Amino acid sequence: MKEYDIITFGSATRDNFLFLKRLDVAKTKRFIAGKAYCFPAGAKIEVEKFIFSTGGGGANTASTFANQGFRVAYCGMVGGDIGGKLIIEELQKNGVETPIVKVSKEKQTDYSFIITAPIVDRTILVHHGASGSFAFKDMPLSEVKKASWWYLAPLSGKLCRDTEKLVKFAKRQGIKVAINPGSCQLSRPKMIKRILNMVDVVILNQEEASLLTKVPYSKETEVFRVLDKLVNGITIMTKGPNGVVVSDGRYLYYANSSTVKVVDRTGAGDAFASGFVSGFIRRGSVPYSIQLGIANAVSCIRTVGAREGLLKKDQKWQRVRVKKTPCYYC
């Protein structure tokens, strides 16, 4: 029997939420969004309140798995600073085991600053520190193989380049793999396409699915026609507040998200992905996994931060309706 139900890989960051009373918006064609947020040069900007939290794909998803009653460990790197110490302490407090977390003597912990003001969208400033220095060679392989599942959050830096090594090692050990590839991994399409037939669950958002398949994400059936040729397991395309589409190679499953008041969207994608994988590990049912994933994400966005609203194992939650249709191209 494996020592861990699941091990998560990815970043662990110190998130700093800054809430401003107001933020001026300028319309400009210099940016894709068509607008920019402005600060007067040389001025002091009043911050109404601030909140410190732990974030990052590896840490966020580990917290969901712990909340759902699984024995989970986080594998990644933090700095030897106070931020790294606090991340480890918070993970342990949340029930995540940390004996395989590495501490860098040279690099700072990853930090992000989330700037929020009334009416406007949030803006995130990110510092990639220690997580980008972590590589496959730094892993205690005798320890990370003691798991039934691995969850690979978006990877950057050296570990991004080692994604294929990670997946191949896991499969040699009989470990099931769920992967949510990030922009760094998707910028290596040949590598991604080589490993997709070795993983069990693939999670992509609309833009990522379109980038990988070269098909506009509005053409959902055509997107999955391509994805199902690449993936032998479960493929997921999330659509933000518009729900999700999932394929198991035989059927397509559709579900809309629940309508709730959004407080903060930070970590919503991680909450859905880890909620889905939790449900799949527990029951092996795609509809149930979709329902748990959506419920976890909805609960997450009701509070500030990526972890505070995550569902507990025995907590009651509302199930959305899941529509199932055969793949006509299968």
Coordinates of C-alpha atoms in Angstrom, one line a residue:
M1 CA 0.0 0.0 0.0
K2 CA 1.3 3.5 -0.9
E3 CA 2.3 5.9 1.8
Y4 CA 0.5 8.8 0.2
D5 CA -2.8 9.0 -1.6
I6 CA -1.4 11.9 -3.7
I7 CA 1.6 14.2 -4.0
T8 CA 1.3 17.7 -5.6
F9 CA 4.0 19.4 -7.6
G10 CA 4.1 23.1 -8.4
S11 CA 4.6 26.5 -6.9
A12 CA 3.9 27.6 -3.3
T13 CA 3.7 31.4 -3.0
R14 CA 3.2 34.0 -0.3
D15 CA 0.1 35.9 -1.5
N16 CA -0.4 39.5 -0.4
F17 CA -3.9 41.0 -1.1
L18 CA -4.0 44.8 -1.3
F19 CA -7.4 46.4 -1.3
L20 CA -7.6 50.0 -2.6
K21 CA -10.4 52.4 -2.1
R22 CA -10.2 53.4 -5.7
L23 CA -8.1 52.8 -8.8
D24 CA -8.1 55.0 -11.9
V25 CA -8.6 53.3 -15.2
A26 CA -7.2 54.6 -18.5
K27 CA -8.4 53.3 -21.9
T28 CA -5.4 52.4 -24.1
K29 CA -4.7 50.3 -27.2
R30 CA -1.2 49.5 -25.8
F31 CA -2.6 46.5 -23.9
I32 CA -4.7 43.5 -25.0
A33 CA -7.4 44.3 -22.4
G34 CA -7.7 47.8 -23.8
K35 CA -7.3 49.5 -20.4
A36 CA -4.7 50.1 -17.8
Y37 CA -4.8 50.9 -14.1
C38 CA -3.0 54.1 -13.1
F39 CA -1.0 55.3 -10.1
P40 CA 0.2 58.9 -9.9
A41 CA 4.0 58.9 -9.9
G42 CA 5.6 59.8 -6.6
A43 CA 2.4 59.6 -4.6
K44 CA 1.4 57.6 -1.6
I45 CA -1.5 55.3 -2.4
E46 CA -3.8 54.4 0.5
V47 CA -4.4 50.7 1.0
E48 CA -7.8 50.1 2.7
K49 CA -6.8 46.7 4.0
F50 CA -4.4 43.8 3.3
I51 CA -4.5 40.1 3.8
F52 CA -1.6 37.6 3.8
S53 CA -2.2 34.1 2.6
T54 CA -0.6 31.0 1.0
G55 CA -1.1 30.4 -2.7
G56 CA 0.5 28.7 -5.7
G57 CA -0.8 25.7 -7.7
G58 CA 1.1 23.1 -5.8
A59 CA 0.1 24.4 -2.4
N60 CA -3.5 25.3 -3.3
T61 CA -4.3 21.8 -4.6
A62 CA -2.6 20.1 -1.7
S63 CA -4.9 21.9 0.6
T64 CA -8.0 20.6 -1.2
F65 CA -6.8 17.1 -1.1
A66 CA -6.1 17.4 2.6
N67 CA -9.5 18.9 3.2
Q68 CA -11.1 15.9 1.4
G69 CA -9.5 13.5 3.7
F70 CA -6.6 12.2 1.6
R71 CA -3.1 11.8 2.8
V72 CA -1.2 14.3 0.8
A73 CA 2.3 15.7 0.5
Y74 CA 3.6 18.8 -1.3
C75 CA 6.8 18.5 -3.3
G76 CA 8.4 21.8 -4.2
M77 CA 10.9 24.5 -3.2
V78 CA 10.6 27.6 -1.0
G79 CA 13.2 30.1 0.1
G80 CA 14.9 30.1 3.5
D81 CA 13.2 33.3 4.4
I82 CA 10.2 34.0 6.7
G83 CA 7.8 33.6 3.7
G84 CA 9.0 30.1 3.1
K85 CA 8.8 29.2 6.8
L86 CA 5.2 30.5 7.0
I87 CA 4.2 28.5 3.9
I88 CA 5.5 25.3 5.4
E89 CA 3.7 26.1 8.7
E90 CA 0.4 26.8 6.9
L91 CA 0.6 23.7 4.8
Q92 CA 1.2 21.6 8.0
K93 CA -1.7 23.4 9.7
N94 CA -3.9 22.4 6.8
G95 CA -3.0 18.7 7.1
V96 CA -0.5 18.7 4.2
E97 CA 2.7 16.7 4.9
T98 CA 6.0 18.6 4.1
P99 CA 9.0 16.2 4.6
I100 CA 9.9 16.5 0.9
V101 CA 9.7 20.3 0.6
K102 CA 13.1 21.7 -0.3
V103 CA 14.4 25.0 1.1
S104 CA 16.7 27.1 -1.1
K105 CA 19.7 28.9 0.4
E106 CA 20.1 31.2 -2.6
K107 CA 16.6 32.1 -3.8
Q108 CA 13.7 33.9 -2.1
T109 CA 10.3 32.4 -1.7
D110 CA 7.8 33.1 -4.6
Y111 CA 5.6 36.1 -3.8
S112 CA 2.5 37.6 -5.4
F113 CA 0.8 40.9 -4.8
I114 CA -2.9 41.0 -5.8
I115 CA -4.2 44.5 -6.2
T116 CA -8.0 44.9 -5.9
A117 CA -10.3 47.9 -6.0
P118 CA -14.0 48.4 -6.4
I119 CA -15.5 47.8 -9.9
V120 CA -12.1 47.0 -11.6
D121 CA -10.5 43.6 -12.2
R122 CA -7.7 42.5 -10.0
T123 CA -4.1 42.8 -11.1
I124 CA -1.4 40.4 -9.9
L125 CA 2.3 41.2 -9.6
V126 CA 4.3 38.0 -9.4
H127 CA 7.9 37.2 -8.3
H128 CA 9.1 33.7 -9.3
G129 CA 11.8 32.8 -6.8
A130 CA 12.8 29.4 -5.4
S131 CA 10.1 27.4 -7.3
G132 CA 11.8 28.1 -10.6
S133 CA 15.1 26.6 -9.3
F134 CA 13.6 23.2 -8.3
A135 CA 14.4 20.4 -10.7
F136 CA 13.8 16.7 -11.1
K137 CA 17.3 16.0 -9.8
D138 CA 16.5 17.7 -6.5
M139 CA 13.6 15.3 -5.8
P140 CA 14.0 12.5 -3.3
L141 CA 12.9 9.8 -5.7
S142 CA 12.6 7.1 -3.1
E143 CA 10.0 9.3 -1.3
V144 CA 8.0 10.7 -4.2
K145 CA 7.3 7.3 -5.6
K146 CA 5.4 6.4 -2.4
A147 CA 2.1 7.7 -3.8
S148 CA -0.9 6.4 -5.7
W149 CA -1.4 9.7 -7.6
W150 CA 0.6 12.7 -8.6
Y151 CA -0.9 16.1 -9.4
L152 CA 1.2 18.3 -11.6
A153 CA 0.1 22.0 -11.3
P154 CA 1.5 24.5 -13.8
L155 CA 5.3 24.2 -13.6
S156 CA 7.9 26.8 -14.4
G157 CA 11.6 27.1 -14.5
K158 CA 13.7 23.9 -14.4
L159 CA 10.8 21.7 -13.4
C160 CA 8.9 22.8 -16.5
R161 CA 11.7 21.5 -18.6
D162 CA 11.6 18.2 -16.6
T163 CA 7.9 17.6 -17.1
E164 CA 8.5 14.7 -19.4
K165 CA 11.0 13.1 -16.9
L166 CA 8.4 13.5 -14.2
V167 CA 5.6 11.8 -16.1
K168 CA 7.8 8.9 -17.4
F169 CA 9.1 8.3 -13.9
A170 CA 5.6 8.2 -12.4
K171 CA 4.3 5.7 -15.1
R172 CA 7.3 3.4 -14.4
Q173 CA 6.3 3.4 -10.8
G174 CA 2.6 2.7 -11.5
I175 CA 1.6 6.2 -10.3
K176 CA -1.5 7.8 -11.8
V177 CA -1.0 11.4 -13.0
A178 CA -3.2 14.4 -13.3
I179 CA -1.8 17.4 -15.0
N180 CA -2.8 21.0 -15.4
P181 CA -0.1 22.3 -17.8
G182 CA 0.8 26.0 -17.6
S183 CA 2.0 28.4 -20.3
C184 CA 5.7 27.3 -19.9
Q185 CA 4.7 23.6 -20.6
L186 CA 2.3 24.5 -23.4
S187 CA 5.1 26.5 -25.1
R188 CA 6.7 23.1 -25.7
P189 CA 3.9 21.5 -27.8
K190 CA 6.0 18.6 -29.0
M191 CA 6.8 17.6 -25.4
I192 CA 3.2 18.0 -24.2
K193 CA 1.8 15.9 -27.0
R194 CA 4.4 13.1 -26.2
I195 CA 3.2 12.8 -22.6
L196 CA -0.6 13.3 -22.9
N197 CA -1.2 9.7 -23.7
M198 CA 0.6 8.7 -20.5
V199 CA -1.5 10.8 -18.1
D200 CA -4.8 9.9 -16.5
V201 CA -6.5 13.4 -16.2
V202 CA -5.7 16.5 -18.2
I203 CA -7.1 19.9 -17.1
L204 CA -7.0 22.9 -19.5
N205 CA -8.9 26.2 -19.6
Q206 CA -10.4 27.4 -22.9
E207 CA -7.5 29.4 -24.0
E208 CA -5.0 26.6 -23.2
A209 CA -7.2 24.0 -25.0
S210 CA -7.3 26.2 -28.1
L211 CA -3.6 26.9 -28.0
L212 CA -2.8 23.2 -27.8
T213 CA -5.3 22.0 -30.5
K214 CA -5.1 25.1 -32.8
V215 CA -8.9 25.1 -32.8
P216 CA -11.0 28.1 -31.6
Y217 CA -12.4 27.2 -28.2
S218 CA -15.9 28.2 -29.3
K219 CA -15.8 25.0 -31.5
E220 CA -15.9 22.7 -28.5
T221 CA -16.7 19.4 -30.3
E222 CA -13.8 20.0 -32.7
V223 CA -11.5 20.9 -29.7
F224 CA -12.3 17.5 -28.1
R225 CA -12.0 15.6 -31.4
V226 CA -8.3 16.7 -31.3
L227 CA -7.8 16.3 -27.6
D228 CA -9.3 12.8 -27.5
K229 CA -6.7 11.6 -30.1
L230 CA -3.9 12.9 -27.8
V231 CA -5.2 11.8 -24.4
N232 CA -6.0 8.3 -23.3
G233 CA -7.6 9.3 -20.0
I234 CA -10.0 12.1 -18.9
T235 CA -9.8 15.5 -20.6
I236 CA -11.3 18.7 -19.0
M237 CA -11.8 22.1 -20.6
T238 CA -12.9 24.7 -18.0
K239 CA -14.9 27.8 -19.1
G240 CA -14.6 30.0 -16.1
P241 CA -18.1 31.2 -14.9
N242 CA -19.6 29.3 -17.9
G243 CA -18.9 25.9 -16.5
V244 CA -16.9 23.0 -17.9
V245 CA -16.8 20.3 -20.6
V246 CA -15.2 16.9 -19.9
S247 CA -14.5 13.9 -22.2
D248 CA -13.7 10.3 -21.2
G249 CA -13.2 9.3 -24.8
R250 CA -16.7 7.9 -25.1
Y251 CA -19.0 10.6 -23.8
L252 CA -18.9 14.4 -23.4
Y253 CA -20.1 15.8 -20.1
Y254 CA -21.4 19.4 -19.8
A255 CA -22.1 21.4 -16.7
N256 CA -22.8 25.0 -15.9
S257 CA -21.3 26.7 -12.8
S258 CA -23.5 27.9 -9.9
T259 CA -24.3 31.6 -9.7
V260 CA -22.9 33.2 -6.6
K261 CA -21.5 36.5 -5.5
V262 CA -17.8 36.6 -6.3
V263 CA -15.6 37.9 -3.6
D264 CA -12.2 36.8 -5.0
R265 CA -11.4 34.5 -8.0
T266 CA -7.9 33.7 -6.8
G267 CA -7.4 29.9 -6.8
A268 CA -10.7 29.1 -8.5
G269 CA -9.0 27.0 -11.2
D270 CA -6.9 25.1 -8.7
A271 CA -10.0 24.5 -6.6
F272 CA -12.0 23.0 -9.5
A273 CA -9.1 20.9 -10.7
S274 CA -8.3 19.4 -7.3
G275 CA -11.9 19.0 -6.4
F276 CA -12.5 17.0 -9.7
V277 CA -9.4 14.8 -9.0
S278 CA -10.6 14.3 -5.4
G279 CA -13.9 13.1 -6.7
F280 CA -12.4 10.9 -9.3
I281 CA -10.0 9.2 -6.8
R282 CA -12.9 8.6 -4.5
R283 CA -15.5 7.3 -6.9
G284 CA -14.2 7.1 -10.4
S285 CA -17.3 8.9 -11.6
V286 CA -17.0 11.8 -14.0
P287 CA -20.4 13.4 -13.2
Y288 CA -19.7 13.3 -9.4
S289 CA -16.1 14.6 -10.0
I290 CA -17.5 17.5 -12.0
Q291 CA -20.0 18.3 -9.3
L292 CA -17.4 18.3 -6.5
G293 CA -15.0 20.3 -8.6
I294 CA -17.5 23.0 -9.3
A295 CA -18.8 23.1 -5.7
N296 CA -15.2 23.5 -4.5
A297 CA -14.5 26.3 -6.9
V298 CA -17.7 28.1 -6.0
S299 CA -16.9 27.8 -2.3
C300 CA -13.4 29.1 -3.0
I301 CA -14.6 32.3 -4.8
R302 CA -16.9 33.3 -1.9
T303 CA -13.9 34.2 0.3
V304 CA -10.6 36.1 -0.1
G305 CA -7.6 33.9 -0.9
A306 CA -7.1 30.5 -2.6
R307 CA -7.6 28.2 0.4
E308 CA -10.0 29.7 3.0
G309 CA -13.2 28.7 1.3
L310 CA -12.2 25.2 0.2
L311 CA -14.7 22.4 1.0
K312 CA -14.1 19.9 3.8
K313 CA -14.8 16.2 3.3
D314 CA -18.0 16.1 5.4
Q315 CA -19.3 19.6 4.4
K316 CA -22.6 19.7 2.5
W317 CA -22.5 21.2 -1.0
Q318 CA -24.9 21.7 -3.9
R319 CA -24.7 19.5 -6.9
V320 CA -25.1 21.0 -10.4
R321 CA -26.8 19.2 -13.2
V322 CA -24.4 17.3 -15.6
K323 CA -25.5 16.5 -19.1
K324 CA -24.0 13.5 -20.8
T325 CA -23.9 12.9 -24.6
P326 CA -22.1 10.3 -26.8
C327 CA -19.0 11.5 -28.7
Y328 CA -20.3 11.3 -32.3
Y329 CA -16.6 11.2 -33.5
C330 CA -15.6 8.4 -31.2

